mmCIF file of C-alpha atoms in Angstrom:
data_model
loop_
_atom_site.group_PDB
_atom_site.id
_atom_site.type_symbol
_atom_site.label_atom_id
_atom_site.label_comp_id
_atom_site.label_asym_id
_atom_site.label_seq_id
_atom_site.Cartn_x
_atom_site.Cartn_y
_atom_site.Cartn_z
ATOM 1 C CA UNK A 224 36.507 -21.567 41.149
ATOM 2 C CA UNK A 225 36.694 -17.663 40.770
ATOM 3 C CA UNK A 226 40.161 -16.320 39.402
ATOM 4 C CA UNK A 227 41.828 -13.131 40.411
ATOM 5 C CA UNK A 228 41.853 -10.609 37.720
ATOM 6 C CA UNK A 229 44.973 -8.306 36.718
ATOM 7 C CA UNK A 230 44.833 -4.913 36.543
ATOM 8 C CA UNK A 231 45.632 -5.139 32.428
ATOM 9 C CA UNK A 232 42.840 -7.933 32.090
ATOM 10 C CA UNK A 233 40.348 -5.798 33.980
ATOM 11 C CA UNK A 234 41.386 -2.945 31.117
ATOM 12 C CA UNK A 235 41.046 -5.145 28.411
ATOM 13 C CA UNK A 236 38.037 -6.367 29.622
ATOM 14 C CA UNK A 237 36.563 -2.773 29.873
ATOM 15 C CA UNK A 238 38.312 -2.171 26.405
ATOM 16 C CA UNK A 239 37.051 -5.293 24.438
ATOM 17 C CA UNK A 240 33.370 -4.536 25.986
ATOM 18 C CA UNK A 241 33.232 -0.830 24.607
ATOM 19 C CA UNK A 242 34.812 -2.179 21.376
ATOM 20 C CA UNK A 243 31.955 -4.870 21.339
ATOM 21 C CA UNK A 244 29.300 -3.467 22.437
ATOM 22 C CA UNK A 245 29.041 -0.477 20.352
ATOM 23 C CA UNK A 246 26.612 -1.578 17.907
ATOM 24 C CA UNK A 247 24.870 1.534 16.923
ATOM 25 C CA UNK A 248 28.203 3.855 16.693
ATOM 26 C CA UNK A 249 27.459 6.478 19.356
ATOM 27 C CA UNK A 250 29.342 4.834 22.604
ATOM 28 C CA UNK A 251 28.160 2.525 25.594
ATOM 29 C CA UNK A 252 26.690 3.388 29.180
ATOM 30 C CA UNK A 253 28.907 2.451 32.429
ATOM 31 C CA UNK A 254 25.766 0.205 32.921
ATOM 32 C CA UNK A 255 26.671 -2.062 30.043
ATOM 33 C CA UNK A 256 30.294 -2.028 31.205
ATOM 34 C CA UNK A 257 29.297 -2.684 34.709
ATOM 35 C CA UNK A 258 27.616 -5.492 33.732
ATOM 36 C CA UNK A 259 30.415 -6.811 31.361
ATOM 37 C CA UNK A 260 32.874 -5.791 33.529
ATOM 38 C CA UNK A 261 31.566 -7.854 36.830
ATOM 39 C CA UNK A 262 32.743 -4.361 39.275
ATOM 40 C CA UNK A 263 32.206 -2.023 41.576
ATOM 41 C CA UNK A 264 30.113 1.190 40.311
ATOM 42 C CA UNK A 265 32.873 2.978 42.576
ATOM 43 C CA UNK A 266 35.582 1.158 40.992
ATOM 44 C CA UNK A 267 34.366 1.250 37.192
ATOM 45 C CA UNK A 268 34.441 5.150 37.462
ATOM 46 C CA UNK A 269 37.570 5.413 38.358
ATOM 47 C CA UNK A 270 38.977 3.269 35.747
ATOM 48 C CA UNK A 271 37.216 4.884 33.644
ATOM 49 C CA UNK A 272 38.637 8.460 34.304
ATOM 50 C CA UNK A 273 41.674 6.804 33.778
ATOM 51 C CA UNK A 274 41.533 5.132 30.826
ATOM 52 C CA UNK A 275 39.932 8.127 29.639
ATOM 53 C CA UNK A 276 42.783 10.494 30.681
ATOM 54 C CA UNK A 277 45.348 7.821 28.848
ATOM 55 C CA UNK A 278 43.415 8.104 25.836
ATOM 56 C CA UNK A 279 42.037 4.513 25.563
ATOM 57 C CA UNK A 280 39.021 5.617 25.903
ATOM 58 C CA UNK A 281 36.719 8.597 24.407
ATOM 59 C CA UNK A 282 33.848 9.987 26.694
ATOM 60 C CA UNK A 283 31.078 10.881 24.668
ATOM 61 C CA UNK A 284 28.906 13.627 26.508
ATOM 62 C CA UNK A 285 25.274 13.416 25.950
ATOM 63 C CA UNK A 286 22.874 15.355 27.746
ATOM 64 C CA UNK A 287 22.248 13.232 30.977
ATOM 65 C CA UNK A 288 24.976 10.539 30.934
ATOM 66 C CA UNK A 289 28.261 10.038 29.479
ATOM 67 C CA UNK A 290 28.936 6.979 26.866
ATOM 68 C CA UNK A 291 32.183 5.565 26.058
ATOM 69 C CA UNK A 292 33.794 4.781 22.821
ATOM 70 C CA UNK A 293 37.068 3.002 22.388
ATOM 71 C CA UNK A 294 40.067 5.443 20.623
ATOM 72 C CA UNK A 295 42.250 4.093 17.724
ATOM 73 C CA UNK A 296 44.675 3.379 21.018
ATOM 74 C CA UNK A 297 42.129 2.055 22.461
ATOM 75 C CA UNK A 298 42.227 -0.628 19.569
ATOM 76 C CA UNK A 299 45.823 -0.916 19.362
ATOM 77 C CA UNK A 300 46.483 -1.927 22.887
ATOM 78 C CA UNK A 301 44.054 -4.561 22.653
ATOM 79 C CA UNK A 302 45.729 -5.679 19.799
ATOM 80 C CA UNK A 303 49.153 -6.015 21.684
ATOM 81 C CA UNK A 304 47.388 -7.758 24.956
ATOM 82 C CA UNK A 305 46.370 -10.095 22.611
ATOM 83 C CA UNK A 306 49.408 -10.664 21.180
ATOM 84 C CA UNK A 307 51.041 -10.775 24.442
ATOM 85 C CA UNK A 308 48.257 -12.740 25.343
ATOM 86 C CA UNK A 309 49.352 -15.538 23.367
ATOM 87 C CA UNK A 310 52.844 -15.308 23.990
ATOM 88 C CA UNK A 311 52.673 -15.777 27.965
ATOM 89 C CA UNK A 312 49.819 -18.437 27.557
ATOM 90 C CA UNK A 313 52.446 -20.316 25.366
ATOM 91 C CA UNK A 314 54.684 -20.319 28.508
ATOM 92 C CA UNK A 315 51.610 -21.570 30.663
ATOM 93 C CA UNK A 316 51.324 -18.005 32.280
ATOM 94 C CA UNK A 317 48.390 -15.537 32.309
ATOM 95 C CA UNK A 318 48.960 -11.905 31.647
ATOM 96 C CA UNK B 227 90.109 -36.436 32.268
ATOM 97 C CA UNK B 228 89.163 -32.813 30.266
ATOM 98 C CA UNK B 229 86.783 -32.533 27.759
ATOM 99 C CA UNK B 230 88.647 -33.112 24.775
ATOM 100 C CA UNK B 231 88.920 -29.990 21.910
ATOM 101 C CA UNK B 232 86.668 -30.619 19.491
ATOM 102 C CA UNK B 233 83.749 -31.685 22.003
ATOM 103 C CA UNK B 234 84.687 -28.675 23.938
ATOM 104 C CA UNK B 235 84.698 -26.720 20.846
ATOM 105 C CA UNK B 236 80.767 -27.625 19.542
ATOM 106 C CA UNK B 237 80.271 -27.122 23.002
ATOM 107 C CA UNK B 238 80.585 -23.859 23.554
ATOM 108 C CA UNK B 239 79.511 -22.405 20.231
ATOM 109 C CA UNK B 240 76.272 -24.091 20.806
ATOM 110 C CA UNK B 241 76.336 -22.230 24.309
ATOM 111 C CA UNK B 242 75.873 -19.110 22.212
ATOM 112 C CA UNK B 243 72.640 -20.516 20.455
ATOM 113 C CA UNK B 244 70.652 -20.630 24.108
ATOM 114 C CA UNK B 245 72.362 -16.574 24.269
ATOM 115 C CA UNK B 246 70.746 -15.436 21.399
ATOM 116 C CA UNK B 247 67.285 -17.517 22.333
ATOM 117 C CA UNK B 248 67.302 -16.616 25.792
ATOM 118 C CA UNK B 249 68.105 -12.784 25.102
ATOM 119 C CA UNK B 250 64.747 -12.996 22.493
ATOM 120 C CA UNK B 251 62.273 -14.130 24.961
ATOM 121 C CA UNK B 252 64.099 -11.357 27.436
ATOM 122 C CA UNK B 253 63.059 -8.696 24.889
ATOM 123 C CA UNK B 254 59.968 -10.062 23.618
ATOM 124 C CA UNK B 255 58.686 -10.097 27.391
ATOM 125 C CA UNK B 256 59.943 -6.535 28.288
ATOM 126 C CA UNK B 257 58.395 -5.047 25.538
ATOM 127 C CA UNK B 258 55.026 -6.545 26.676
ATOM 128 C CA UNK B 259 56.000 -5.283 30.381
ATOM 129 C CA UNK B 260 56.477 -1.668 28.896
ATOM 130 C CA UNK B 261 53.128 -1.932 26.949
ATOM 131 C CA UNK B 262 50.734 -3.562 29.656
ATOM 132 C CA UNK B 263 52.937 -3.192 32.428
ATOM 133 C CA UNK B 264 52.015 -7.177 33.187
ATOM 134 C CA UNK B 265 54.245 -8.379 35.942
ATOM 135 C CA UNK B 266 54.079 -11.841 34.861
ATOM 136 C CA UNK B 267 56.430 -10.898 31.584
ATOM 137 C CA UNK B 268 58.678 -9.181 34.175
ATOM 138 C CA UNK B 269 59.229 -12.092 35.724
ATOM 139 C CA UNK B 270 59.430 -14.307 32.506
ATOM 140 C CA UNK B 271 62.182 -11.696 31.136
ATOM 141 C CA UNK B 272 63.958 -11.426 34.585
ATOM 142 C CA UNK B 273 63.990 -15.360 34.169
ATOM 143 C CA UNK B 274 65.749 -15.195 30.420
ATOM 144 C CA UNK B 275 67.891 -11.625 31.379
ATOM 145 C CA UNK B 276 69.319 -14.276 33.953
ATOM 146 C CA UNK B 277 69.526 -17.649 31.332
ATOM 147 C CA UNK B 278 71.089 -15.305 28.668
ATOM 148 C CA UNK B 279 74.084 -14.363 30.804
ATOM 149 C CA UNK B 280 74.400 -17.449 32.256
ATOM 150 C CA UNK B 281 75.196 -19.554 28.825
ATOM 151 C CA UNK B 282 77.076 -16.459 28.023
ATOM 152 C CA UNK B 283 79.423 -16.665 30.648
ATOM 153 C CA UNK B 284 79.852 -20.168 30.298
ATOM 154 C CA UNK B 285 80.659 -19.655 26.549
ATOM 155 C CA UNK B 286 82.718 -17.196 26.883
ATOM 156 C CA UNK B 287 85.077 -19.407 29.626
ATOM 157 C CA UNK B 288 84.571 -21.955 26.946
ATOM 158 C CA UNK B 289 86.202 -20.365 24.303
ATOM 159 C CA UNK B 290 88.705 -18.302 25.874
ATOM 160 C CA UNK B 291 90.186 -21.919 27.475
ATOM 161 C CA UNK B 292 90.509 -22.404 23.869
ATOM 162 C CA UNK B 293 92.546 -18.926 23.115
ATOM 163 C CA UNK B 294 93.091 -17.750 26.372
ATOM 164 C CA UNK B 295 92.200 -14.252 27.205
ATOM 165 C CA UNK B 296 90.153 -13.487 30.348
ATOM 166 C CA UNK B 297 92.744 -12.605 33.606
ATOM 167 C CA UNK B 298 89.609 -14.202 36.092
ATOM 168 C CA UNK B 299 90.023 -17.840 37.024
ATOM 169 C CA UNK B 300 87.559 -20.107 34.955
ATOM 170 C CA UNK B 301 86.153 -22.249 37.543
ATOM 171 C CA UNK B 302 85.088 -18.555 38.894
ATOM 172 C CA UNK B 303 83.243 -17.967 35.804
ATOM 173 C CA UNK B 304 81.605 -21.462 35.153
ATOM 174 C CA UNK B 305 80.208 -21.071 38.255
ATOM 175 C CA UNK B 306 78.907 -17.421 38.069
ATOM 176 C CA UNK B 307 77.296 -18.735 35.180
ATOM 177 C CA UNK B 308 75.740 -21.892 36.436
ATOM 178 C CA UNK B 309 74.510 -19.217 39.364
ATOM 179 C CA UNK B 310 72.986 -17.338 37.029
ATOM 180 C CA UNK B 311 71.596 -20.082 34.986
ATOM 181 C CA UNK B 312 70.354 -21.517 38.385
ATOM 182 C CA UNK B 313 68.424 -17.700 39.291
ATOM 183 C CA UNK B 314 67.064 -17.683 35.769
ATOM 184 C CA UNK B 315 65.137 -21.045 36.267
ATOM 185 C CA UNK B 316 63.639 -20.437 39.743
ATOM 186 C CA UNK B 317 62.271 -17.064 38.318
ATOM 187 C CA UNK B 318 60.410 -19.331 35.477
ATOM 188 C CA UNK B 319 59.447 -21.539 38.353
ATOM 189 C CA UNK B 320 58.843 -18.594 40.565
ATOM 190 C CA UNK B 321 56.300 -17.401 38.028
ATOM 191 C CA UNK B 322 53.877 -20.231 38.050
ATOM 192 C CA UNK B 323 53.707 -20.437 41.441
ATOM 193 C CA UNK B 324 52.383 -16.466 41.267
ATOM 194 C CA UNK B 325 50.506 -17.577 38.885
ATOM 195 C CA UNK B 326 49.441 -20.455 40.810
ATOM 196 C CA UNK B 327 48.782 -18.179 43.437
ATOM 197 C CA UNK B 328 46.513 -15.532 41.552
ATOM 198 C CA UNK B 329 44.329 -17.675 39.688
ATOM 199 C CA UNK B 330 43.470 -19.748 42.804
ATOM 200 C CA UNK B 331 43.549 -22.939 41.266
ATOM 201 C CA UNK B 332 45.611 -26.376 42.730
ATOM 202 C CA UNK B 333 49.380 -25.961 42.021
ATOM 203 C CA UNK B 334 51.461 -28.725 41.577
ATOM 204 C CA UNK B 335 52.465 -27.956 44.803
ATOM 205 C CA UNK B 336 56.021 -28.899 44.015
ATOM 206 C CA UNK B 337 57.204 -26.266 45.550
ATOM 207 C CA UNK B 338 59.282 -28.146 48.333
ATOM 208 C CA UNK B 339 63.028 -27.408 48.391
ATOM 209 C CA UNK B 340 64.706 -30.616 47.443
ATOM 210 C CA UNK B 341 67.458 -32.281 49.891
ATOM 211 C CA UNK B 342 70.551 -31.314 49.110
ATOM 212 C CA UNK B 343 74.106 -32.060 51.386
ATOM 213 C CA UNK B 344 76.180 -29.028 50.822
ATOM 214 C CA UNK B 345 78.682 -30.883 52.676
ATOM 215 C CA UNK B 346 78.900 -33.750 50.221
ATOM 216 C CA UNK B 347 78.232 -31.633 47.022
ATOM 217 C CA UNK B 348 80.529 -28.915 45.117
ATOM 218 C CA UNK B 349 78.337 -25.563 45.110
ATOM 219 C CA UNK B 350 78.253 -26.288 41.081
ATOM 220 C CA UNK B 351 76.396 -29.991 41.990
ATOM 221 C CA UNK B 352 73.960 -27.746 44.278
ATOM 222 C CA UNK B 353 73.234 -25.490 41.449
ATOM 223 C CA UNK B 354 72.785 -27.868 38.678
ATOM 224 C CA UNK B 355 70.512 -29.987 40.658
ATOM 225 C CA UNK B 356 68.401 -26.888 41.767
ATOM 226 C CA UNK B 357 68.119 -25.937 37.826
ATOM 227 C CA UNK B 358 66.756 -29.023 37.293
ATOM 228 C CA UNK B 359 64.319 -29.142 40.138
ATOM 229 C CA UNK B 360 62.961 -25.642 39.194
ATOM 230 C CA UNK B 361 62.621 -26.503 35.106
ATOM 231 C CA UNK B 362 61.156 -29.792 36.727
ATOM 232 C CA UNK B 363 58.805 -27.814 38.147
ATOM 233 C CA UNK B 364 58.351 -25.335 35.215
ATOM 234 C CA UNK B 365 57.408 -28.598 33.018
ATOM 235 C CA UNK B 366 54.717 -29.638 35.701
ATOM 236 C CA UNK B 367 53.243 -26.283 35.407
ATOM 237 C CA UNK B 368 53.010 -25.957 31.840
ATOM 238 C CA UNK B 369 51.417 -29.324 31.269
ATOM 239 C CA UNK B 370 48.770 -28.687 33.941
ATOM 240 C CA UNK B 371 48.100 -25.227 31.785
ATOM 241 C CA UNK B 372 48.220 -27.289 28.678
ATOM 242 C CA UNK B 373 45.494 -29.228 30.077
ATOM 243 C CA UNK B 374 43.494 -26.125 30.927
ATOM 244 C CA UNK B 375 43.888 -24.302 27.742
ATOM 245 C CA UNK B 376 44.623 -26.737 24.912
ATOM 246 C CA UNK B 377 46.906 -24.877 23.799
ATOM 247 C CA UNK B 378 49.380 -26.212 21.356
ATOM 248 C CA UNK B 379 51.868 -23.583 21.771
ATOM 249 C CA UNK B 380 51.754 -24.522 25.388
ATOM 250 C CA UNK B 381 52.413 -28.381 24.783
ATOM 251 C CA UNK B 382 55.719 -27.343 22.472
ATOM 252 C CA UNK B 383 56.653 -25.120 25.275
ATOM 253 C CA UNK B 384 56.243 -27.945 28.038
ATOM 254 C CA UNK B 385 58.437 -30.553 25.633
ATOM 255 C CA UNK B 386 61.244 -27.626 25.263
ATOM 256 C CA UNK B 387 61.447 -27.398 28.990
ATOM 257 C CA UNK B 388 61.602 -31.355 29.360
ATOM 258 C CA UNK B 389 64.897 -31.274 26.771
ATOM 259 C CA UNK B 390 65.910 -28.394 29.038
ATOM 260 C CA UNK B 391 65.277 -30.220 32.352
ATOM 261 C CA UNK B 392 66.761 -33.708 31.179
ATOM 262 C CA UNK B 393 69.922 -31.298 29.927
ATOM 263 C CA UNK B 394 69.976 -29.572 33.403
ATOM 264 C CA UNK B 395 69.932 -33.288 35.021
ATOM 265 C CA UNK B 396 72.714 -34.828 32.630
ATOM 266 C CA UNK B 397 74.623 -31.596 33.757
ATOM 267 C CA UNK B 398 74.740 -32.607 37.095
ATOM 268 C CA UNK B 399 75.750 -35.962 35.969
ATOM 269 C CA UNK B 400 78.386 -34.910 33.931
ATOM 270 C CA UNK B 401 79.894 -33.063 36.888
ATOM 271 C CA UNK B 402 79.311 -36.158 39.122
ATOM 272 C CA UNK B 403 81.252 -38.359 36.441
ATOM 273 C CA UNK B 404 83.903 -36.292 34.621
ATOM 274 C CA UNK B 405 85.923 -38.633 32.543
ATOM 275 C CA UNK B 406 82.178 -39.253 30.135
ATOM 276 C CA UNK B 407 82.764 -36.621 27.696
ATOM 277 C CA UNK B 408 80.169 -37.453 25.508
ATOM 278 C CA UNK B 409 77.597 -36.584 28.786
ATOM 279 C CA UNK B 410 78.524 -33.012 28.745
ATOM 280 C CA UNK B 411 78.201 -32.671 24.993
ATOM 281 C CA UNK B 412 74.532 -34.110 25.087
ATOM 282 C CA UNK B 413 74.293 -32.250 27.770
ATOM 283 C CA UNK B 414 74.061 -29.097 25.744
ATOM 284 C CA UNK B 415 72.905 -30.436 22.400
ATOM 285 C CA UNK B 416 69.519 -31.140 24.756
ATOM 286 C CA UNK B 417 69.581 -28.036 26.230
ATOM 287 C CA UNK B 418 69.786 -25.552 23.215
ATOM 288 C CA UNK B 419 67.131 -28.318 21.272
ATOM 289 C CA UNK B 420 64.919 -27.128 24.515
ATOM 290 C CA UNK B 421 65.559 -23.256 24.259
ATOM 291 C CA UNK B 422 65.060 -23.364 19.993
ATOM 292 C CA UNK B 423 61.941 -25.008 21.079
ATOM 293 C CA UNK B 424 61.022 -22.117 23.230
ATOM 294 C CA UNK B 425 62.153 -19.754 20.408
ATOM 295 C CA UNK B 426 58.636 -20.480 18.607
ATOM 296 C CA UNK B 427 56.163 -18.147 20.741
ATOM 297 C CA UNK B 428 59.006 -15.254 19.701
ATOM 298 C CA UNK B 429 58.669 -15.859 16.203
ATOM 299 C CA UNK B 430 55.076 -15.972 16.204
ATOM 300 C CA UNK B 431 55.318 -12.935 17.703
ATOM 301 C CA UNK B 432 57.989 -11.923 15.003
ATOM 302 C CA UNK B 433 55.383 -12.389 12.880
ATOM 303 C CA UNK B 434 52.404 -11.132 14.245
ATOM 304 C CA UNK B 435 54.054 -7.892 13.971
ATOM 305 C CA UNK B 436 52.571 -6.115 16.633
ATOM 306 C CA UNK B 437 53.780 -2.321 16.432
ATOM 307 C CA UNK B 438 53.169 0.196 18.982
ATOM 308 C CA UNK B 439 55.307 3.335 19.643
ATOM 309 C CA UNK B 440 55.188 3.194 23.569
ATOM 310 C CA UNK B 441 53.595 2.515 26.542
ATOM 311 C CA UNK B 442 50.248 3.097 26.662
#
């Protein structure tokens, strides 16, 4: 059965996938994080604006489409959701 | 008959243990509120905020019976304490059942408000035996998440909150039958062998070391 996903798992989601995904060094397309990310094109914009504007992500502008790198903050929250992670899993909750 | 000194003594120091263990989860899962702003910490700090000053007003009455200093009547106190104890565990309990509720699986479905008299029982009776019904319920969660995740972590978490629960239930026995002083004692010896269980995710945590200078 399908589970609801939090806001913050949704981000680290988006996070982990521009982390992972960015092979070659020079940022991933919202198609790759649409895909990975399982939403909306709507909704994947504006979460992306935001992360953006929070500095988790950096927007890389190339000539017909934007990419998206993750920023060193980027890394270190996704370091601390997984740390967190762990720590409400151990008391059978999910973050 | 009262709880004679020494007893009372061991007691009530111990009391302070569960403080210091209940106050560490508390800021362990506010500092992961402020950093992904996940409700579900919120609720498992509101749950040890509440268990922290709970044993702390109990061992606080505890000791001062020993040297007494506080003007306010005891019995006020214990209670106040027990209340807060009681609040503490239903937000643990309250927090699977969100969880329950978000991830859209099959609960436990425990969540059926035991039958209690309040004409037959003193309002400390009704409290202890709700603290055990919600950490009852807080063990049946964590097993069933156990079982999902495989989780060792988990597991030691789910045994902590049995010692807990069996302490909770031997509390309301030891309120039901007050000349067994030894039932009080175990009592707490259970209880703060549960909360050093629960102590482990924190120092894991402790360890990982996770630094980060604010919300993000």
């Amino acid at each position: 059965m399908a589970q609801y996903r939090t806001q913050v798992r949704i981000i680290a989601d988006v996070l982990s996938t521009a982390r992972d995904m960015n092979t070659e060094g020079n940022g991933v397309g919202v198609t790759t994080l649409l895909r990975k990310g399982n939403m909306s094109y709507t909704r994947m914009t504006k979460l992306l604006s935001e992360l953006v504007g929070s500095g988790l992500l950096l927007e890389l502008n190339g000539e017909k489409i934007s990419k998206y790198m993750i920023s060193p903050k980027g890394v270190q929250f996704l370091l601390a959701y997984g740390s967190f992670e762990d720590f409400a899993t151990s008391f059978g909750l999910r973050l | 008959m009262a709880i004679s000194g020494d007893i009372a003594l061991i007691r009530d120091v111990l009391q302070f243990i569960g403080v210091f263990v209940s106050f560490s989860i508390a800021y362990v899962s506010f500092r992961g509120v402020r950093q992904t702003e996940s409700s579900a910490l919120l609720r498992l700090a509101t749950a040890f905020f509440f268990l922290g000053f709970g044993f702390l007003a109990e061992g606080v009455v505890g000791l001062s019976q020993i040297a007494p200093v506080l003007p306010i009547s005891a019995t006020t106190i214990v209670v106040g304490g027990l209340l807060l104890e009681t609040t503490g565990y239903f937000f643990l309990a309250f927090s699977h059942v969100v969880d329950v509720m978000l991830s859209k699986k099959m609960g436990a479905a425990l969540l059926v408000l035991p039958v209690i008299s309040f004409s037959t029982g003193q309002l400390s009776d009704v409290l202890s035996i709700l603290s055990f019904y919600f950490v009852l319920y807080g063990v049946v969660e964590t097993v069933y998440s156990y079982a999902r995740t495989r989780k060792p972590d988990t597991l030691l978490i789910a045994v902590g909150l049995s010692l807990i629960g069996m302490g909770t239930f031997i509390q309301w026995l030891s309120l039901l039958y007050l000349q067994v002083d030894v039932l009080s004692l175990l009592e707490v010896i259970l209880q703060e062998m549960g909360l050093l269980i629960l102590f482990t995710p924190v120092l894991r945590f402790a360890l990982g070391g996770v630094r980060l200078d604010g919300p993000v």
